[in-house]
Short mmCIF file of N, CA and C in Angstrom, two decimals:
data_model
loop_
_atom_site.label_atom_id
_atom_site.label_comp_id
_atom_site.label_asym_id
_atom_site.label_seq_id
_atom_site.Cartn_x
_atom_site.Cartn_y
_atom_site.Cartn_z
N UNK A 1 0.77 -1.31 0.06
CA UNK A 1 0.03 -0.08 0.06
C UNK A 1 0.80 1.30 -0.10
N UNK A 2 1.82 1.17 0.77
CA UNK A 2 2.90 2.39 0.76
C UNK A 2 3.53 2.61 -0.55
N UNK A 3 3.87 1.52 -1.33
CA UNK A 3 4.32 1.69 -2.76
C UNK A 3 3.37 2.51 -3.57
N UNK A 4 1.98 2.00 -3.38
CA UNK A 4 0.98 2.60 -4.34
C UNK A 4 0.92 4.13 -3.86
N UNK A 5 0.85 4.51 -2.84
CA UNK A 5 0.85 5.98 -2.23
C UNK A 5 1.97 6.78 -2.80
N UNK A 6 3.21 6.18 -2.46
CA UNK A 6 4.57 6.94 -3.08
C UNK A 6 4.36 7.13 -4.58
N UNK A 7 3.97 6.01 -5.25
CA UNK A 7 3.96 6.27 -6.69
C UNK A 7 2.97 7.20 -7.13
N UNK A 8 1.71 7.35 -6.67
CA UNK A 8 0.67 8.20 -7.01
C UNK A 8 1.27 9.66 -6.83
N UNK A 9 1.79 9.76 -5.65
CA UNK A 9 2.40 11.21 -5.35
C UNK A 9 3.67 11.61 -6.23
N UNK A 10 4.47 10.64 -6.60
CA UNK A 10 5.67 10.82 -7.57
C UNK A 10 4.95 11.35 -8.79
N UNK A 11 3.87 10.52 -9.33
CA UNK A 11 3.36 10.60 -10.55
C UNK A 11 2.71 12.07 -10.50
N UNK A 12 2.10 12.55 -9.48
CA UNK A 12 1.34 13.95 -9.55
C UNK A 12 2.46 14.91 -9.68
N UNK A 13 3.55 14.94 -9.02
CA UNK A 13 4.67 15.76 -9.30
C UNK A 13 4.89 15.86 -10.52
N UNK A 14 5.30 14.82 -11.02
CA UNK A 14 5.97 14.84 -12.41
C UNK A 14 5.00 15.34 -13.38
N UNK A 15 3.71 14.94 -13.18
CA UNK A 15 2.55 15.56 -14.23
C UNK A 15 2.49 17.29 -13.92
N UNK A 16 2.53 17.49 -12.74
CA UNK A 16 2.31 18.99 -12.51
C UNK A 16 3.63 19.83 -12.90
N UNK A 17 4.74 19.51 -13.09
CA UNK A 17 5.95 20.18 -13.49
C UNK A 17 5.92 20.22 -14.87
N UNK A 18 5.11 19.33 -15.83
CA UNK A 18 5.05 19.67 -17.01
C UNK A 18 6.19 19.90 -17.93
N UNK A 19 7.34 20.28 -18.11
CA UNK A 19 8.11 20.43 -19.17
C UNK A 19 8.05 22.11 -19.66
N UNK A 20 7.95 22.56 -20.62
CA UNK A 20 7.85 23.78 -21.26
C UNK A 20 8.77 24.91 -21.07
N UNK A 21 9.24 24.83 -19.66
CA UNK A 21 10.41 25.79 -19.42
C UNK A 21 9.95 27.15 -19.11
N UNK A 22 8.91 27.45 -19.15
CA UNK A 22 8.26 28.73 -19.00
C UNK A 22 7.27 28.67 -17.66
N UNK A 23 7.41 29.64 -16.67
CA UNK A 23 6.56 29.67 -15.63
C UNK A 23 5.24 29.97 -15.90
N UNK A 24 4.38 30.23 -14.98
CA UNK A 24 2.84 30.72 -15.10
C UNK A 24 3.22 31.96 -15.91
N UNK A 25 1.97 32.13 -16.87
CA UNK A 25 1.86 33.05 -17.99
C UNK A 25 0.84 33.93 -17.38
N UNK A 26 1.08 35.40 -17.47
CA UNK A 26 0.19 36.37 -16.94
C UNK A 26 -0.06 37.36 -18.21
N UNK A 27 -1.26 37.84 -18.09
CA UNK A 27 -1.69 38.89 -19.18
C UNK A 27 -1.11 40.15 -18.38
N UNK A 28 -0.14 40.74 -19.25
CA UNK A 28 0.85 41.91 -18.73
C UNK A 28 -0.37 43.33 -18.71
N UNK A 29 -1.40 43.13 -19.55
CA UNK A 29 -2.20 44.30 -19.40
C UNK A 29 -3.30 44.46 -18.35
N UNK A 30 -3.45 43.34 -17.76
CA UNK A 30 -4.51 43.40 -16.79
C UNK A 30 -3.79 43.45 -15.16
N UNK A 31 -4.31 44.41 -14.29
CA UNK A 31 -3.78 44.27 -13.14
C UNK A 31 -2.79 45.05 -12.99
N UNK A 32 -2.03 45.65 -13.96
CA UNK A 32 -0.78 46.65 -13.94
C UNK A 32 -1.13 47.80 -13.13
N UNK A 33 -0.70 48.32 -12.07
CA UNK A 33 -0.87 49.37 -11.53
C UNK A 33 -0.42 50.69 -12.19
N UNK A 34 -1.19 51.76 -12.28
CA UNK A 34 -0.95 53.02 -12.97
C UNK A 34 0.13 53.59 -11.90
N UNK A 35 1.13 54.39 -12.52
CA UNK A 35 2.24 55.24 -11.76
C UNK A 35 1.76 56.56 -11.51
N UNK A 36 1.61 56.94 -10.25
CA UNK A 36 1.18 58.51 -10.11
C UNK A 36 2.58 59.37 -10.12
N UNK A 37 2.46 60.16 -10.90
CA UNK A 37 3.72 61.18 -11.00
C UNK A 37 3.52 62.20 -10.28
N UNK A 38 4.35 62.51 -9.29
CA UNK A 38 4.48 63.72 -8.50
C UNK A 38 5.67 64.42 -8.75
N UNK A 39 5.51 65.80 -8.94
CA UNK A 39 6.51 66.84 -9.54
C UNK A 39 6.79 67.47 -8.17
N UNK A 40 8.08 67.55 -7.99
CA UNK A 40 8.73 68.30 -6.79
C UNK A 40 9.40 69.48 -7.24
N UNK A 41 9.04 70.45 -6.88
CA UNK A 41 9.55 71.82 -7.17
C UNK A 41 10.95 72.13 -6.39
N UNK A 42 11.66 73.07 -6.79
CA UNK A 42 12.81 73.48 -6.14
C UNK A 42 12.93 73.67 -4.67
N UNK A 43 11.69 73.84 -4.10
CA UNK A 43 11.76 73.92 -2.51
C UNK A 43 11.30 72.57 -2.03
N UNK A 44 11.49 71.46 -2.76
CA UNK A 44 11.00 70.21 -2.15
C UNK A 44 9.57 69.90 -1.99
N UNK A 45 8.70 70.90 -2.40
CA UNK A 45 7.26 70.67 -2.16
C UNK A 45 6.52 70.26 -3.34
N UNK A 46 5.57 69.40 -3.23
CA UNK A 46 4.74 68.65 -4.29
C UNK A 46 3.94 69.78 -4.92
N UNK A 47 3.88 69.82 -6.19
CA UNK A 47 3.26 70.74 -7.14
C UNK A 47 1.93 70.14 -7.07
N UNK A 48 0.82 70.76 -6.95
CA UNK A 48 -0.64 70.26 -6.77
C UNK A 48 -1.33 70.80 -8.16
N UNK A 49 -2.68 70.62 -8.13
CA UNK A 49 -3.38 71.33 -9.24
C UNK A 49 -3.30 72.92 -8.89
N UNK A 50 -3.46 73.62 -10.13
CA UNK A 50 -3.68 75.18 -10.00
C UNK A 50 -4.55 75.83 -9.06
N UNK A 51 -4.21 76.51 -8.41
CA UNK A 51 -5.27 77.27 -7.35
C UNK A 51 -6.44 78.10 -8.22
N UNK A 52 -7.59 77.81 -7.78
CA UNK A 52 -8.57 78.70 -8.38
C UNK A 52 -9.54 79.31 -7.29
N UNK A 53 -9.94 80.50 -7.84
CA UNK A 53 -10.79 81.25 -6.87
C UNK A 53 -12.43 80.90 -7.16
N UNK A 54 -12.60 80.06 -8.12
CA UNK A 54 -13.88 79.87 -8.52
C UNK A 54 -14.56 79.41 -7.25
N UNK A 55 -15.92 79.76 -6.97
CA UNK A 55 -16.62 79.44 -6.06
C UNK A 55 -16.12 79.93 -4.50
N UNK A 56 -15.25 80.81 -4.67
CA UNK A 56 -14.78 81.27 -3.36
C UNK A 56 -15.73 82.73 -3.09
N UNK A 57 -15.93 82.97 -2.02
CA UNK A 57 -16.57 84.13 -1.91
C UNK A 57 -15.69 85.51 -2.18
N UNK A 58 -16.56 86.46 -2.66
CA UNK A 58 -15.76 87.84 -2.90
C UNK A 58 -15.18 88.38 -1.59
N UNK A 59 -14.10 89.19 -1.84
CA UNK A 59 -13.43 89.98 -0.96
C UNK A 59 -14.44 90.87 -0.07
N UNK A 60 -14.68 90.57 1.17
CA UNK A 60 -15.61 91.45 1.74
C UNK A 60 -15.18 93.01 1.68
N UNK A 61 -16.20 93.88 1.67
CA UNK A 61 -16.10 95.24 1.65
C UNK A 61 -15.19 95.92 2.86
N UNK A 62 -14.35 96.86 2.75
CA UNK A 62 -13.77 97.49 3.89
C UNK A 62 -12.37 97.39 3.97
N UNK A 63 -11.68 96.83 4.87
CA UNK A 63 -10.18 96.90 5.20
C UNK A 63 -9.43 96.50 3.93
N UNK A 64 -9.86 95.09 3.53
CA UNK A 64 -9.08 94.91 2.42
C UNK A 64 -8.99 95.61 1.13
N UNK A 65 -10.07 96.25 0.79
CA UNK A 65 -10.10 97.45 -0.44
C UNK A 65 -9.37 98.60 0.04
N UNK A 66 -9.47 98.87 1.44
CA UNK A 66 -8.77 100.18 1.88
C UNK A 66 -7.37 99.88 1.65
N UNK A 67 -6.90 98.65 2.00
CA UNK A 67 -5.48 98.31 1.98
C UNK A 67 -4.76 98.40 0.60
N UNK A 68 -5.72 98.10 -0.35
CA UNK A 68 -5.34 97.97 -1.91
C UNK A 68 -5.03 99.64 -2.31
N UNK A 69 -6.03 100.27 -1.76
CA UNK A 69 -6.00 101.69 -2.18
C UNK A 69 -4.74 102.48 -1.64
N UNK A 70 -4.49 102.02 -0.38
CA UNK A 70 -3.43 102.77 0.50
C UNK A 70 -2.13 102.32 -0.16
N UNK A 71 -2.11 101.08 -0.74
CA UNK A 71 -0.74 100.66 -1.41
C UNK A 71 -0.40 101.54 -2.41
N UNK A 72 -1.24 102.49 -3.15
CA UNK A 72 -0.94 103.51 -4.12
C UNK A 72 -0.11 104.61 -3.55
N UNK A 73 -0.52 104.78 -2.18
CA UNK A 73 0.48 105.83 -1.54
C UNK A 73 1.69 105.45 -0.84
N UNK A 74 2.06 104.26 -0.95
CA UNK A 74 3.40 103.65 -0.42
C UNK A 74 4.46 104.48 -1.01
N UNK A 75 5.68 104.62 -0.27
CA UNK A 75 5.95 104.27 1.11
C UNK A 75 5.29 105.38 2.01
N UNK A 76 5.15 104.95 3.25
CA UNK A 76 4.73 105.86 4.30
C UNK A 76 3.12 105.67 4.83
N UNK A 77 2.23 105.21 3.81
CA UNK A 77 0.87 105.23 4.37
C UNK A 77 0.72 104.21 5.12
N UNK A 78 -0.63 104.36 5.89
CA UNK A 78 -0.88 102.86 6.69
C UNK A 78 -0.91 101.62 5.97
N UNK A 79 -0.37 100.57 6.44
CA UNK A 79 -0.48 99.39 5.62
C UNK A 79 0.76 99.10 4.65
N UNK A 80 1.64 100.10 4.56
CA UNK A 80 2.74 100.00 3.66
C UNK A 80 3.93 99.17 4.42
N UNK A 81 4.75 98.59 3.71
CA UNK A 81 5.88 97.95 4.21
C UNK A 81 6.85 99.02 5.08
N UNK A 82 7.55 98.70 6.11
CA UNK A 82 8.50 99.60 6.73
C UNK A 82 9.28 98.87 7.34
N UNK A 83 10.43 99.52 7.78
CA UNK A 83 11.71 99.01 8.79
C UNK A 83 11.77 99.85 10.05
N UNK A 84 11.64 101.11 10.04
CA UNK A 84 11.57 101.86 11.04
C UNK A 84 10.45 102.91 11.14
N UNK A 85 10.25 103.53 12.25
CA UNK A 85 8.91 104.45 12.46
C UNK A 85 9.22 105.71 11.42
N UNK A 86 10.32 106.01 11.11
CA UNK A 86 10.51 107.14 10.03
C UNK A 86 10.15 106.76 8.85
N UNK A 87 9.91 105.52 8.45
CA UNK A 87 9.26 105.24 7.18
C UNK A 87 7.75 105.20 6.97
N UNK A 88 7.11 105.84 8.18
CA UNK A 88 5.67 105.90 8.10
C UNK A 88 5.40 107.44 8.45
N UNK A 89 4.57 108.13 7.51
CA UNK A 89 4.29 109.54 7.58
C UNK A 89 3.09 109.83 8.57
N UNK A 90 2.08 109.47 8.13
CA UNK A 90 0.76 109.96 9.00
C UNK A 90 0.65 109.51 10.34
N UNK A 91 0.80 108.23 10.56
CA UNK A 91 0.84 107.49 11.74
C UNK A 91 2.27 107.01 12.16
N UNK A 92 3.09 107.53 12.80
CA UNK A 92 4.52 107.33 12.95
C UNK A 92 4.88 106.10 13.45
N UNK A 93 4.26 104.83 13.35
CA UNK A 93 4.40 103.62 14.01
C UNK A 93 4.67 102.42 12.95
N UNK A 94 6.04 101.95 12.93
CA UNK A 94 6.19 100.66 12.04
C UNK A 94 6.11 99.50 13.01
N UNK A 95 5.03 98.76 12.79
CA UNK A 95 5.00 97.77 13.79
C UNK A 95 5.11 96.25 13.07
N UNK A 96 5.41 95.26 13.95
CA UNK A 96 5.64 93.86 13.45
C UNK A 96 4.33 93.25 13.37
N UNK A 97 4.26 92.68 12.04
CA UNK A 97 2.97 91.89 11.98
C UNK A 97 3.58 90.49 11.90
N UNK A 98 2.84 89.52 11.41
CA UNK A 98 3.00 88.01 11.57
C UNK A 98 4.17 88.02 10.42
N UNK A 99 4.07 88.41 9.12
CA UNK A 99 5.03 88.18 8.30
C UNK A 99 6.06 89.18 8.00
N UNK A 100 5.84 90.42 8.39
CA UNK A 100 6.51 91.44 8.01
C UNK A 100 6.17 92.59 9.01
N UNK A 101 6.78 93.90 8.64
CA UNK A 101 6.44 94.88 9.27
C UNK A 101 5.78 96.10 8.47
N UNK A 102 4.79 96.68 9.13
CA UNK A 102 3.91 97.74 8.23
C UNK A 102 3.56 98.73 9.08
N UNK A 103 3.21 99.96 8.21
CA UNK A 103 2.83 101.16 8.87
C UNK A 103 1.38 101.01 9.57
N UNK A 104 1.34 101.54 10.93
CA UNK A 104 0.11 101.17 11.44
C UNK A 104 -1.18 101.82 11.06
N UNK A 105 -2.30 101.12 10.81
CA UNK A 105 -3.55 101.62 10.50
C UNK A 105 -4.28 102.24 11.81
N UNK A 106 -4.80 103.49 11.72
CA UNK A 106 -5.45 104.10 12.89
C UNK A 106 -6.93 103.25 12.97
N UNK A 107 -7.26 103.29 14.28
CA UNK A 107 -8.56 102.94 14.49
C UNK A 107 -9.42 103.07 15.81
N UNK A 108 -10.65 103.22 15.94
CA UNK A 108 -11.05 103.54 17.19
C UNK A 108 -11.89 102.02 17.69
N UNK A 109 -12.17 101.06 16.97
CA UNK A 109 -12.87 100.04 17.34
C UNK A 109 -12.47 98.89 16.52
N UNK A 110 -12.39 97.60 17.33
CA UNK A 110 -11.96 96.35 16.80
C UNK A 110 -12.48 96.00 15.17
N UNK A 111 -13.83 96.30 15.03
CA UNK A 111 -14.40 96.11 13.72
C UNK A 111 -13.68 96.83 12.59
N UNK A 112 -12.89 97.82 12.95
CA UNK A 112 -12.25 98.84 11.80
C UNK A 112 -10.94 98.17 11.57
N UNK A 113 -10.52 97.02 12.16
CA UNK A 113 -9.22 96.19 11.71
C UNK A 113 -9.60 94.86 10.96
N UNK A 114 -8.56 94.52 10.40
CA UNK A 114 -8.83 93.22 9.65
C UNK A 114 -8.78 91.93 10.67
N UNK A 115 -9.25 90.84 10.18
CA UNK A 115 -9.58 89.74 11.06
C UNK A 115 -7.97 89.31 11.71
N UNK A 116 -7.98 89.11 12.88
CA UNK A 116 -6.63 88.70 13.60
C UNK A 116 -5.99 89.85 14.21
N UNK A 117 -6.43 91.04 13.85
CA UNK A 117 -6.05 92.41 14.57
C UNK A 117 -6.77 92.83 15.45
N UNK A 118 -6.26 93.64 16.52
CA UNK A 118 -6.90 94.29 17.49
C UNK A 118 -6.65 95.58 17.56
N UNK A 119 -7.70 96.65 17.80
CA UNK A 119 -7.62 97.96 17.90
C UNK A 119 -7.11 98.32 19.60
N UNK A 120 -5.94 98.45 19.54
CA UNK A 120 -5.29 98.92 21.00
C UNK A 120 -4.55 100.26 21.05
N UNK A 121 -4.57 100.82 22.30
CA UNK A 121 -3.93 101.96 22.30
C UNK A 121 -2.49 101.72 22.33
N UNK A 122 -1.87 102.66 21.63
CA UNK A 122 -0.33 102.76 21.35
C UNK A 122 0.27 103.99 21.77
N UNK A 123 1.13 103.86 22.80
CA UNK A 123 1.75 104.86 23.30
C UNK A 123 3.22 104.96 23.27
N UNK A 124 3.81 105.97 22.86
CA UNK A 124 5.24 106.44 23.09
C UNK A 124 5.79 107.43 23.85
N UNK A 125 6.50 107.39 24.72
CA UNK A 125 6.83 108.53 25.73
C UNK A 125 6.96 109.94 24.68
N UNK A 126 6.48 110.95 25.04
CA UNK A 126 6.74 112.26 24.61
C UNK A 126 5.57 112.25 23.36
N UNK A 127 4.85 111.43 22.99
CA UNK A 127 3.74 111.46 21.96
C UNK A 127 2.51 111.26 22.41
N UNK A 128 1.37 111.99 21.91
CA UNK A 128 0.18 111.57 22.29
C UNK A 128 -0.10 110.09 22.10
N UNK A 129 -1.03 109.54 22.75
CA UNK A 129 -1.55 107.99 22.57
C UNK A 129 -2.40 108.11 21.41
N UNK A 130 -2.44 106.98 20.58
CA UNK A 130 -3.42 106.81 19.66
C UNK A 130 -3.65 105.46 19.73
N UNK A 131 -4.91 105.03 18.77
CA UNK A 131 -5.31 103.70 18.69
C UNK A 131 -4.97 103.07 17.36
N UNK A 132 -4.66 102.00 17.25
CA UNK A 132 -4.06 101.45 15.99
C UNK A 132 -4.47 99.83 15.84
N UNK A 133 -4.31 99.41 14.76
CA UNK A 133 -4.75 97.99 14.55
C UNK A 133 -3.21 97.27 14.81
N UNK A 134 -3.38 96.26 15.71
CA UNK A 134 -2.29 95.32 15.88
C UNK A 134 -2.34 94.04 15.80
N UNK A 135 -1.49 93.37 15.15
CA UNK A 135 -1.64 91.89 14.67
C UNK A 135 -1.47 91.16 16.13
N UNK A 136 -2.69 90.49 16.36
CA UNK A 136 -2.52 89.66 17.54
C UNK A 136 -1.69 88.42 17.40
N UNK A 137 -1.38 88.02 16.20
CA UNK A 137 -0.61 86.76 15.97
C UNK A 137 0.83 86.97 15.55
N UNK A 138 1.60 88.22 15.83
CA UNK A 138 2.78 88.55 15.49
C UNK A 138 3.78 87.39 16.02
N UNK A 139 3.49 86.68 16.82
CA UNK A 139 4.65 85.65 17.25
C UNK A 139 4.34 84.42 16.77
N UNK A 140 3.23 84.18 16.29
CA UNK A 140 2.66 82.91 15.96
C UNK A 140 3.63 82.01 15.13
N UNK A 141 3.97 80.62 15.39
CA UNK A 141 4.85 79.80 14.79
C UNK A 141 6.39 80.49 14.70
N UNK A 142 6.76 81.44 15.48
CA UNK A 142 8.00 81.79 15.39
C UNK A 142 8.93 80.86 16.49
N UNK A 143 10.06 80.54 16.18
CA UNK A 143 11.01 79.80 17.16
C UNK A 143 11.06 80.22 18.34
N UNK A 144 11.11 79.61 19.36
CA UNK A 144 11.03 80.16 20.88
C UNK A 144 11.86 79.15 21.74
N UNK A 145 12.43 79.97 22.67
CA UNK A 145 12.99 79.03 23.96
C UNK A 145 12.13 79.08 25.27
N UNK A 146 11.36 79.96 25.35
CA UNK A 146 10.42 80.34 26.58
C UNK A 146 9.14 81.16 26.30
N UNK A 147 8.30 81.03 27.18
CA UNK A 147 6.88 81.82 26.83
C UNK A 147 7.23 83.10 26.91
N UNK A 148 8.19 83.65 27.41
CA UNK A 148 8.59 85.06 27.23
C UNK A 148 8.70 85.61 25.76
N UNK A 149 9.34 84.45 24.87
CA UNK A 149 9.60 84.86 23.70
C UNK A 149 8.45 85.07 22.72
N UNK A 150 7.39 84.61 23.29
CA UNK A 150 6.19 84.60 22.45
C UNK A 150 5.09 85.76 22.89
N UNK A 151 5.46 86.61 23.67
CA UNK A 151 4.83 87.73 24.23
C UNK A 151 4.26 88.64 23.30
N UNK A 152 3.30 89.36 23.05
CA UNK A 152 2.88 90.42 22.25
C UNK A 152 2.97 91.58 23.23
N UNK A 153 3.92 92.56 22.80
CA UNK A 153 4.08 93.82 23.65
C UNK A 153 2.93 94.47 23.73
N UNK A 154 2.00 94.65 22.86
CA UNK A 154 0.66 95.46 22.78
C UNK A 154 -0.60 94.82 23.24
N UNK A 155 -0.67 93.73 23.33
CA UNK A 155 -1.89 92.66 23.38
C UNK A 155 -1.80 91.66 24.66
N UNK A 156 -2.28 91.99 25.80
CA UNK A 156 -2.27 90.95 26.91
C UNK A 156 -2.81 89.84 26.56
N UNK A 157 -2.20 88.76 26.82
CA UNK A 157 -2.56 87.33 26.64
C UNK A 157 -1.72 86.24 26.86
N UNK A 158 -1.99 84.92 27.01
CA UNK A 158 -1.04 84.01 27.28
C UNK A 158 -0.69 83.26 26.15
N UNK A 159 0.28 83.70 25.61
CA UNK A 159 1.09 83.16 24.51
C UNK A 159 2.07 82.05 24.89
N UNK A 160 2.29 80.89 24.40
CA UNK A 160 2.95 79.92 24.86
C UNK A 160 4.09 79.28 23.98
N UNK A 161 5.34 79.01 24.39
CA UNK A 161 6.25 78.27 23.70
C UNK A 161 5.90 76.85 23.77
N UNK A 162 5.53 76.16 22.63
CA UNK A 162 5.13 74.85 22.56
C UNK A 162 6.07 73.88 21.87
N UNK A 163 6.54 72.87 22.42
CA UNK A 163 7.56 71.96 22.13
C UNK A 163 7.01 71.20 20.80
N UNK A 164 7.70 70.87 19.89
CA UNK A 164 7.23 70.19 18.90
C UNK A 164 8.43 68.99 18.52
N UNK A 165 8.98 68.47 19.85
CA UNK A 165 10.01 67.49 19.73
C UNK A 165 11.30 67.82 19.02
N UNK A 166 11.57 66.87 18.21
CA UNK A 166 13.14 66.95 17.68
C UNK A 166 13.05 68.46 16.57
N UNK A 167 11.96 68.71 16.22
CA UNK A 167 11.88 69.96 15.02
C UNK A 167 12.10 71.41 15.95
N UNK A 168 11.97 71.23 17.42
CA UNK A 168 12.07 72.54 17.97
C UNK A 168 10.70 72.87 18.73
N UNK A 169 10.92 74.09 19.33
CA UNK A 169 9.65 74.70 19.89
C UNK A 169 9.15 76.21 19.26
N UNK A 170 7.90 76.11 19.14
CA UNK A 170 7.38 77.59 18.26
C UNK A 170 6.35 78.10 19.23
N UNK A 171 6.09 79.49 18.72
CA UNK A 171 5.03 79.93 19.65
C UNK A 171 3.73 79.77 19.23
N UNK A 172 2.75 79.46 20.22
CA UNK A 172 1.38 79.57 20.03
C UNK A 172 0.90 80.66 20.61
N UNK A 173 -0.39 81.28 20.07
CA UNK A 173 -0.99 82.37 20.61
C UNK A 173 -2.40 81.98 21.26
N UNK A 174 -2.82 82.80 22.23
CA UNK A 174 -3.87 82.60 22.80
C UNK A 174 -5.12 82.98 21.90
N UNK A 175 -6.11 82.19 21.82
CA UNK A 175 -7.56 82.28 21.28
C UNK A 175 -8.68 82.60 21.93
N UNK A 176 -9.41 83.54 21.91
CA UNK A 176 -10.57 83.79 22.61
C UNK A 176 -11.57 84.23 21.61
N UNK A 177 -13.06 83.69 21.79
CA UNK A 177 -14.05 84.21 21.10
C UNK A 177 -14.05 83.62 19.55
N UNK A 178 -15.10 84.00 18.98
CA UNK A 178 -15.15 83.51 17.37
C UNK A 178 -14.11 84.37 16.57
N UNK A 179 -13.96 85.48 16.84
CA UNK A 179 -13.09 86.39 16.02
C UNK A 179 -11.77 85.91 15.91
N UNK A 180 -11.43 85.21 17.20
CA UNK A 180 -9.87 84.85 17.04
C UNK A 180 -9.40 83.73 16.55
#
């Protein structure tokens, strides 16, 4: 009986190996994955589809339009880029914003300032105090070593230096209410 089983198994192996020299055949057109092409620009960032403004709301009336109008008055007008107070004519305050320095916009209430800005009193010794739009996020995402590095000199709040492990520590800003 053992001999019969062994011969049966050997004959199955012999029949299954068949000869022909080529392994299993596959249709190369079916199941072949498509290759996704990712273009990386000179900054190492992936380029995505072109941005479109289609379907986005129009720019609200007010500050943004006024900013475009004052840009024609640059240098020196509110909203214009600056490096020192001497670069600003009508309101002589060159203030730090999140991405750059700009000549301060005058204001009386917060609703006269763009989103993320607050209307606060700005005083310099020997001059009258005035109210101006101050960027509440001046220190947002800036590298830091302590909470003191994240303080905004014009707006009171609890900004914190937050650790992101190996990549470093960066400023986070306090948020309150719907507008912040």
